[in-house]
Coordinates of N, CA, C and O in Angstrom, one line a residue:
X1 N 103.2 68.0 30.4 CA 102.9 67.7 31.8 C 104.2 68.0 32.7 O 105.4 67.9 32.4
X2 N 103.5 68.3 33.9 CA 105.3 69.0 34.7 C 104.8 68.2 35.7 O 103.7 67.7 35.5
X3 N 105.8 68.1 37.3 CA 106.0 67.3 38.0 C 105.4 68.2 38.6 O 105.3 69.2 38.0
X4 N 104.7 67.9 40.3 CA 104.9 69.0 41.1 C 104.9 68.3 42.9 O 104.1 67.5 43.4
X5 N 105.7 68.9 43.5 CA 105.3 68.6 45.1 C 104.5 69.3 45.9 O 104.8 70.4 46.4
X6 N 103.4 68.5 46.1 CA 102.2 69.3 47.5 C 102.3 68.8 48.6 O 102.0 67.6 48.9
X7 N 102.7 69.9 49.3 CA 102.7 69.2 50.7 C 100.6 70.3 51.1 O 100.3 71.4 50.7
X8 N 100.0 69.2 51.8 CA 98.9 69.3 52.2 C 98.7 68.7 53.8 O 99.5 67.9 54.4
X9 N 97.3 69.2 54.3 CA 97.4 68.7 55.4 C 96.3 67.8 55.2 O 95.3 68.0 54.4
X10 N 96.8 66.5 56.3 CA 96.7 65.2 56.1 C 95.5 64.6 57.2 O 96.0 64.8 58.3
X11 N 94.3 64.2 57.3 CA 93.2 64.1 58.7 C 93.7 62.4 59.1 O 94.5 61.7 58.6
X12 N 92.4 62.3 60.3 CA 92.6 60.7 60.4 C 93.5 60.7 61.6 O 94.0 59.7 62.1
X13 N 93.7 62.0 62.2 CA 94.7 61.3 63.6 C 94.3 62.3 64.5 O 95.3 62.9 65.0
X14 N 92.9 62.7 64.8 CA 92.4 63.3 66.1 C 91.2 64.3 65.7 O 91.0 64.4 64.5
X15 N 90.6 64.9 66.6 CA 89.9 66.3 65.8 C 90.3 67.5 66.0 O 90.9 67.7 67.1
X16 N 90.3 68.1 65.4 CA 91.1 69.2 65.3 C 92.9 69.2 65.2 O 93.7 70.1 65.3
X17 N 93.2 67.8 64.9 CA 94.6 67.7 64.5 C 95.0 67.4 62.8 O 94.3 67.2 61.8
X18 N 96.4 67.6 63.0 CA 96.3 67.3 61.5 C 98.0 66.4 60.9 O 98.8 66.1 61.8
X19 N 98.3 66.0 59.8 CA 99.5 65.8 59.6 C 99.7 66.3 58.5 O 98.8 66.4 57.6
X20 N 100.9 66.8 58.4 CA 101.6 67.4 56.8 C 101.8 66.4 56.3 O 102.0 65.5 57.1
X21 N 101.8 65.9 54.8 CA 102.4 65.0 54.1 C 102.4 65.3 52.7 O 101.4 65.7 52.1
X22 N 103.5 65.1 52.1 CA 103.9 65.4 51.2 C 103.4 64.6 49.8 O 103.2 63.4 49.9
X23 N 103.1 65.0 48.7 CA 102.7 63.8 47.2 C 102.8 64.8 46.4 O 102.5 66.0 46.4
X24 N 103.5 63.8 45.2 CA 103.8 63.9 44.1 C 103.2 63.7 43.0 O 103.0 62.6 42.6
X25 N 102.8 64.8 42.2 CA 101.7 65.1 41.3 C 102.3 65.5 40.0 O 103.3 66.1 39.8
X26 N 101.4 64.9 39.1 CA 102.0 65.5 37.4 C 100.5 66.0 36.9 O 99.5 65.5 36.6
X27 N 100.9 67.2 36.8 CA 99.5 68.3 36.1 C 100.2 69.2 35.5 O 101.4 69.4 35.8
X28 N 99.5 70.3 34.2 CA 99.8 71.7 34.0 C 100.2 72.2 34.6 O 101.4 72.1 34.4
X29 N 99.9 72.8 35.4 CA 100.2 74.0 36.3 C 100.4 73.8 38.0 O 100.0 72.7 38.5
X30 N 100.9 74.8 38.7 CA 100.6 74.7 40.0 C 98.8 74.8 40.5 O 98.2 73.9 41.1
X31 N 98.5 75.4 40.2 CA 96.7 75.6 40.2 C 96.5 74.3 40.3 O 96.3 73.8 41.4
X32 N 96.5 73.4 39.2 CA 95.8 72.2 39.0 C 96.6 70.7 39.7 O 96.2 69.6 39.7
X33 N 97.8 71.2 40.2 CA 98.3 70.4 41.1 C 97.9 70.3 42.4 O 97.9 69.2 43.0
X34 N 97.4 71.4 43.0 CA 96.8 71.8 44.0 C 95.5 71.5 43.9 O 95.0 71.3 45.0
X35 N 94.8 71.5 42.9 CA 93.5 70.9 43.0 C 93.2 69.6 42.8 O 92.2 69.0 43.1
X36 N 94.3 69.0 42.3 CA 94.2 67.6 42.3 C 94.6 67.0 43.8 O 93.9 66.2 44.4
X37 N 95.5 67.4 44.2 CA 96.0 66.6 45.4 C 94.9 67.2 46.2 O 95.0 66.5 47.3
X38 N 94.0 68.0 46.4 CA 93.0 68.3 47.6 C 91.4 67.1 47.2 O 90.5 66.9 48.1
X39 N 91.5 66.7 46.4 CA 90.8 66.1 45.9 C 90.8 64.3 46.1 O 89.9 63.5 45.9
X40 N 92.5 64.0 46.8 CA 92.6 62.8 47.0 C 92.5 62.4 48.6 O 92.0 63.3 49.3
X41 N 92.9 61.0 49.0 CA 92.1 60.6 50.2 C 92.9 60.8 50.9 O 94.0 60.6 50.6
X42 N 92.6 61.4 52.2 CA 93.1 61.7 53.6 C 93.6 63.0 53.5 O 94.5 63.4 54.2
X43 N 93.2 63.6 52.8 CA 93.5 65.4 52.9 C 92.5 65.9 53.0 O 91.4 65.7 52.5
X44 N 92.8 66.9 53.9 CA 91.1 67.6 54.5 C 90.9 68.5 53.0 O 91.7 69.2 52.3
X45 N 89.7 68.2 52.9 CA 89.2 68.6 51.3 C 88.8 70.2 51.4 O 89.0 71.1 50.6
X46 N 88.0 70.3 53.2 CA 87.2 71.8 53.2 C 87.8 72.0 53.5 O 87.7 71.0 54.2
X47 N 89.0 72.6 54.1 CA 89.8 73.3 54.8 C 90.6 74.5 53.3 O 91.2 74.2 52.3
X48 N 90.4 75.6 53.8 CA 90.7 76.6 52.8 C 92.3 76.9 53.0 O 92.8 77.9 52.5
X49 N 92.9 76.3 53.7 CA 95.0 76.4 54.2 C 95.3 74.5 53.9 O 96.3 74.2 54.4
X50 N 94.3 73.4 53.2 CA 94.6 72.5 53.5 C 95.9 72.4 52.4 O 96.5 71.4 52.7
X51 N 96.3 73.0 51.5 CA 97.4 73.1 50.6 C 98.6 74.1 51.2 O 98.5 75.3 51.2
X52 N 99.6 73.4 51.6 CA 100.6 74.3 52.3 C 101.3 75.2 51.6 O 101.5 76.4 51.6
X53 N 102.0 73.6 50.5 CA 103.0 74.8 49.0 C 103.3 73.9 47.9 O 103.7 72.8 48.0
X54 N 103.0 74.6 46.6 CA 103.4 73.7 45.7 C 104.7 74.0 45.5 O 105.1 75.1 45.7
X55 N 105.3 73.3 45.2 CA 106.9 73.4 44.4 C 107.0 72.3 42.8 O 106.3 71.3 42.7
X56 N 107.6 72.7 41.8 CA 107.8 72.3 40.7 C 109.0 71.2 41.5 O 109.5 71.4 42.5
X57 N 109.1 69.9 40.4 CA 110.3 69.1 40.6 C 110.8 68.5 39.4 O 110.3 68.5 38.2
X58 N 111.3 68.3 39.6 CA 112.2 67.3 38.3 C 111.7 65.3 38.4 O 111.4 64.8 39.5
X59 N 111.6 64.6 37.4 CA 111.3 63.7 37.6 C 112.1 62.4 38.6 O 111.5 61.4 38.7
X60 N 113.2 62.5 39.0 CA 113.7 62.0 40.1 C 113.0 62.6 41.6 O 112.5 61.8 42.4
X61 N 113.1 63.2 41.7 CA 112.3 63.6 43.0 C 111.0 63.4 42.7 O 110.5 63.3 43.8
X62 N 109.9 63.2 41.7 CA 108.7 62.8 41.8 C 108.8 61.3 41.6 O 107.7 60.8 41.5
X63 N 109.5 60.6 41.6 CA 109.7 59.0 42.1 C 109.9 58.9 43.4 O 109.2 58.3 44.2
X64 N 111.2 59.5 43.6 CA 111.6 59.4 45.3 C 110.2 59.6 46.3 O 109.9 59.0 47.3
X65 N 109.5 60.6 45.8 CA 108.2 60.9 46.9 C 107.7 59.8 46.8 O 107.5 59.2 47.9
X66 N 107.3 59.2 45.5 CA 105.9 58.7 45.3 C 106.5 57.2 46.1 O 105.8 56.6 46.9
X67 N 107.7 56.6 45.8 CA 108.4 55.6 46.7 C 108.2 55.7 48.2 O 107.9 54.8 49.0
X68 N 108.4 57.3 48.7 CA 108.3 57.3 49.8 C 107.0 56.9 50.6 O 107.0 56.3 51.6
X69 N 105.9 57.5 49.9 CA 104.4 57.4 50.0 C 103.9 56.4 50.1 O 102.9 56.2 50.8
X70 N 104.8 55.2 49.2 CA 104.5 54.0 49.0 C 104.9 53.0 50.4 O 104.4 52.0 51.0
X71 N 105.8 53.7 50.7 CA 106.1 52.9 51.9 C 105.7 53.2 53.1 O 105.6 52.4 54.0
X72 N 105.5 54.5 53.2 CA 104.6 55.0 54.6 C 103.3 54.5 55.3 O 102.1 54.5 54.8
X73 N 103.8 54.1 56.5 CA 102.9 53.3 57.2 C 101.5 53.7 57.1 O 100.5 53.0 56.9
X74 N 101.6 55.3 57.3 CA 100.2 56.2 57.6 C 99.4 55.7 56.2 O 98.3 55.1 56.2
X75 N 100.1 55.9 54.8 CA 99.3 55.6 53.6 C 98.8 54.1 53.5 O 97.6 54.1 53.1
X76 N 99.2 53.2 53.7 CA 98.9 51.7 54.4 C 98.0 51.1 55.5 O 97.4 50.0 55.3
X77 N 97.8 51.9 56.7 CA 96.8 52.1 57.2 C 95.5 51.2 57.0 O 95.7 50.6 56.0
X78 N 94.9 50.9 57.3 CA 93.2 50.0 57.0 C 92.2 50.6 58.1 O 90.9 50.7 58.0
X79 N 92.9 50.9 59.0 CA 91.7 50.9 60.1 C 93.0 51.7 61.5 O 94.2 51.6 61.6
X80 N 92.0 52.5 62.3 CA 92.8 53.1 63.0 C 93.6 52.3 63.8 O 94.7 52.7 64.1
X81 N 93.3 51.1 64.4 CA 93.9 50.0 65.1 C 95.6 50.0 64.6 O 96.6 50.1 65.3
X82 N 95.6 49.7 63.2 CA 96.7 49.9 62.8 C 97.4 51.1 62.5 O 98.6 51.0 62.3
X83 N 96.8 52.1 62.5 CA 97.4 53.6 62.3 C 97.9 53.5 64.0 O 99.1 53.7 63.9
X84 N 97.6 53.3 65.1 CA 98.0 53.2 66.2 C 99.3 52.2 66.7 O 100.2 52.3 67.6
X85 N 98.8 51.4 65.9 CA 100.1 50.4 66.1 C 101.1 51.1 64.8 O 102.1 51.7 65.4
X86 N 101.2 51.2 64.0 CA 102.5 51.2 63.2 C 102.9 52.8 63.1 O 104.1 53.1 63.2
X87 N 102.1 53.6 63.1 CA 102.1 55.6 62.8 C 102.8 56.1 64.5 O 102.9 57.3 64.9
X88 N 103.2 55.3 65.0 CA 103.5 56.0 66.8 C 104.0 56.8 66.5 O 103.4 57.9 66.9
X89 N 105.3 56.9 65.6 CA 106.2 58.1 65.1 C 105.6 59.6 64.2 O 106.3 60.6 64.2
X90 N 104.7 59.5 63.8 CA 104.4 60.5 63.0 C 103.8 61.8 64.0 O 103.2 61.6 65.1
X91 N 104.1 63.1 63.4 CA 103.9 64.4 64.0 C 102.9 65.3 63.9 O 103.0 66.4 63.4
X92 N 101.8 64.7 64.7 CA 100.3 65.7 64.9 C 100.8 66.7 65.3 O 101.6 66.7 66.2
X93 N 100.3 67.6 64.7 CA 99.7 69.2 64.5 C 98.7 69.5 65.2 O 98.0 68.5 65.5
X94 N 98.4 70.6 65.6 CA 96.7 71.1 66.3 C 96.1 72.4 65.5 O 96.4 73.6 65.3
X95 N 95.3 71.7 65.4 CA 95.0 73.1 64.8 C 94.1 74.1 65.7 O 93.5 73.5 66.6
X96 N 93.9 76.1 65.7 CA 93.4 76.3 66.3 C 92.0 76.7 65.5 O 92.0 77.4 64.5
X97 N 91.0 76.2 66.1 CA 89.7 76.6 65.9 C 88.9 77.9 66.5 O 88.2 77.6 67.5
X98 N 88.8 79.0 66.1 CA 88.7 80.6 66.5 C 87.5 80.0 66.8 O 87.5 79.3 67.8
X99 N 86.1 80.1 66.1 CA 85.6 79.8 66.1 C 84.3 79.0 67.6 O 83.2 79.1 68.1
X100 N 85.3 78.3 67.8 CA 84.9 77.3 68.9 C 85.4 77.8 70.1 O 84.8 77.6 71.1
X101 N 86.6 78.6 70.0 CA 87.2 80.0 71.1 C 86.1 80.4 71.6 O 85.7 80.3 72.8
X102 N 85.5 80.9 70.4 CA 84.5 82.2 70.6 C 83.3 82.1 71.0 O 82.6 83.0 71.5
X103 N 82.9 80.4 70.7 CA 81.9 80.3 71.5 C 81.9 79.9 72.7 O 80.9 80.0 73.3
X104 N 83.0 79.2 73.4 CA 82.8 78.7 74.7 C 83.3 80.4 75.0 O 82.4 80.6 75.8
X105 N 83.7 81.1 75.0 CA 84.0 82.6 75.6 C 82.9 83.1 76.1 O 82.8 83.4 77.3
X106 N 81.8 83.3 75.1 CA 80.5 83.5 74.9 C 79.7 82.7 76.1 O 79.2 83.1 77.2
X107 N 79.8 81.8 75.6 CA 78.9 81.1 76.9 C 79.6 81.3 78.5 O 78.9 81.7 79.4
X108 N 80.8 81.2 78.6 CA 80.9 81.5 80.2 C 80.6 83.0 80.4 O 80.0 83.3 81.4
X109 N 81.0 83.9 79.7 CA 80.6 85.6 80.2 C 79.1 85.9 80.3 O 78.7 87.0 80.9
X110 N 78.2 84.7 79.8 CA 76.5 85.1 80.3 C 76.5 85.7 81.3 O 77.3 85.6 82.3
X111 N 75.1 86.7 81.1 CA 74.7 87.2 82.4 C 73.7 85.9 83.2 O 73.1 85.0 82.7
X112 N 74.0 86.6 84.6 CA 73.3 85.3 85.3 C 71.9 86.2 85.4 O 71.9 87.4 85.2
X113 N 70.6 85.4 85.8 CA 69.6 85.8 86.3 C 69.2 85.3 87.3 O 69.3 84.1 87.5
X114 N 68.5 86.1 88.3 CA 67.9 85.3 89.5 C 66.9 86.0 90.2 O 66.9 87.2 90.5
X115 N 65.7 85.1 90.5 CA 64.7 85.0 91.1 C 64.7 84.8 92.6 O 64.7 83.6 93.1
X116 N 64.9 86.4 93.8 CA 65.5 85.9 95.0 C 66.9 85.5 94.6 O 67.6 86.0 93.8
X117 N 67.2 84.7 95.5 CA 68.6 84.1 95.5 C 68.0 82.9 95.0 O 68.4 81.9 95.6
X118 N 67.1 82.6 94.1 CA 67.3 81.3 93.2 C 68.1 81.4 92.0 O 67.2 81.4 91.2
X119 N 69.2 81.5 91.4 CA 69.6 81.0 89.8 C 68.6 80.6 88.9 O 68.0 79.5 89.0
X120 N 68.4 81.4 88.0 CA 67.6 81.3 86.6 C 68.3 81.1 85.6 O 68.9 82.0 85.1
X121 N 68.5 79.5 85.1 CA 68.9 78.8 84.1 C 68.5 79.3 82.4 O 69.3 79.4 81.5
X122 N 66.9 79.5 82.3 CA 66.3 80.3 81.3 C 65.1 81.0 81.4 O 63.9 80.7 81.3
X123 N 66.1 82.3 81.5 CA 65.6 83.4 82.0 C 64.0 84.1 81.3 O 63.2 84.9 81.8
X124 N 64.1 83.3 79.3 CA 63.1 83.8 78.9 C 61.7 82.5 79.5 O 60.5 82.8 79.8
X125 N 62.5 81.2 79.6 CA 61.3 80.7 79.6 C 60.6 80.6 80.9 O 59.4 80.3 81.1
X126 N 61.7 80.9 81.9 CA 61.3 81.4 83.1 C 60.1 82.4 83.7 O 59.3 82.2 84.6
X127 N 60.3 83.4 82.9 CA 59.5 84.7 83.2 C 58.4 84.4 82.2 O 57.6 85.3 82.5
X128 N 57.8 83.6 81.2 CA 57.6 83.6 80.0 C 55.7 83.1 81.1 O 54.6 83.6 81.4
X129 N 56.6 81.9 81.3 CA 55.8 80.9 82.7 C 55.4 81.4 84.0 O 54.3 81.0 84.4
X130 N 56.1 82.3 84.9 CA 55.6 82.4 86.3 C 55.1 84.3 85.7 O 55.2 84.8 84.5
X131 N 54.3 84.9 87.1 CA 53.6 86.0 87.2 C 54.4 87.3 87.8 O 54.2 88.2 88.6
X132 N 55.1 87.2 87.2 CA 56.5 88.2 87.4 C 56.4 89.4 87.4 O 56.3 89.6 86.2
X133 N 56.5 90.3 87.9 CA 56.2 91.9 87.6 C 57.3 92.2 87.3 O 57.4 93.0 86.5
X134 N 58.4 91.6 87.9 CA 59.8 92.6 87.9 C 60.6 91.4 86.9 O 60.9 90.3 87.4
X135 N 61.1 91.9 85.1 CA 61.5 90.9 84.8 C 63.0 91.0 84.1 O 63.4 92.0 83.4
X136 N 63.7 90.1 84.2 CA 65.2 90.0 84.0 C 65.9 90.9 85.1 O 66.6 91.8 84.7
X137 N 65.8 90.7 86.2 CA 67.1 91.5 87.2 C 68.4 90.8 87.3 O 68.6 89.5 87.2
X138 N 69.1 91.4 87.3 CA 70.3 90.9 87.1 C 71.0 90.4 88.8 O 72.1 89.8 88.9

């Protein structure tokens, strides 16, 4: 068994935010270090980048972590009340969501429709309902 350090990203402190935090793992391989620590609590589990980097260690430095882990406020935690009171210091990340870009983009570039100078909110169910000869003008 070999030592190894994963830094991973860490949830629990916004949406779409995140925290790095480091733990100290003993498995075979890097592979299986990495799959272990995505597997423990407060690491975003689906996130396909939630594993930053493994590095091999020596067993002094996998004490020092696992001490340090031990004492960090964020791992201590019970309820966010106290993540708020004792975590002030720790360094949220944001992550960007393409995704969610793409759709609020989408939605403001709609075409508008209008009936006269009335605005047509939905355009299919609009015409779908009234006796329209002329349909979808822009």
């Amino acid at each position: 068994m070999s030592y190894f350090e994963v830094c991973a990203k860490c949830g629990h402190v916004g949406r779409n935010n995140y925290v790095e935090k480091v733990f100290a793992v003993r498995a075979e391989d890097a592979r299986a270090a990495a799959k272990i620590t995505r597997e423990l609590p407060r690491v975003k589990h689906h996130h396909k980048d939630a594993i930053r980097y493994v590095n091999e260690i020596d067993s002094g430095r996998y004490w020092e972590i696992r001490r340090q882990n031990d004492e960090d406020p964020y791992f201590n935690c019970a309820c966010i009340q106290d993540q708020r009171r004792f975590c002030a210091e720790i360094i949220v990340l944001s992550e960007q969501d393409e995704s969610l870009e793409e759709r609020n983009n989408r939605e403001i570039t709609g075409k508008r429709f209008y009936d006269g100078k009335k605005a047509i909110r939905n355009p299919k169910k609009y015409f779908r309902f009234t006796d329209s000869e002329e349909k979808y003008t822009a």
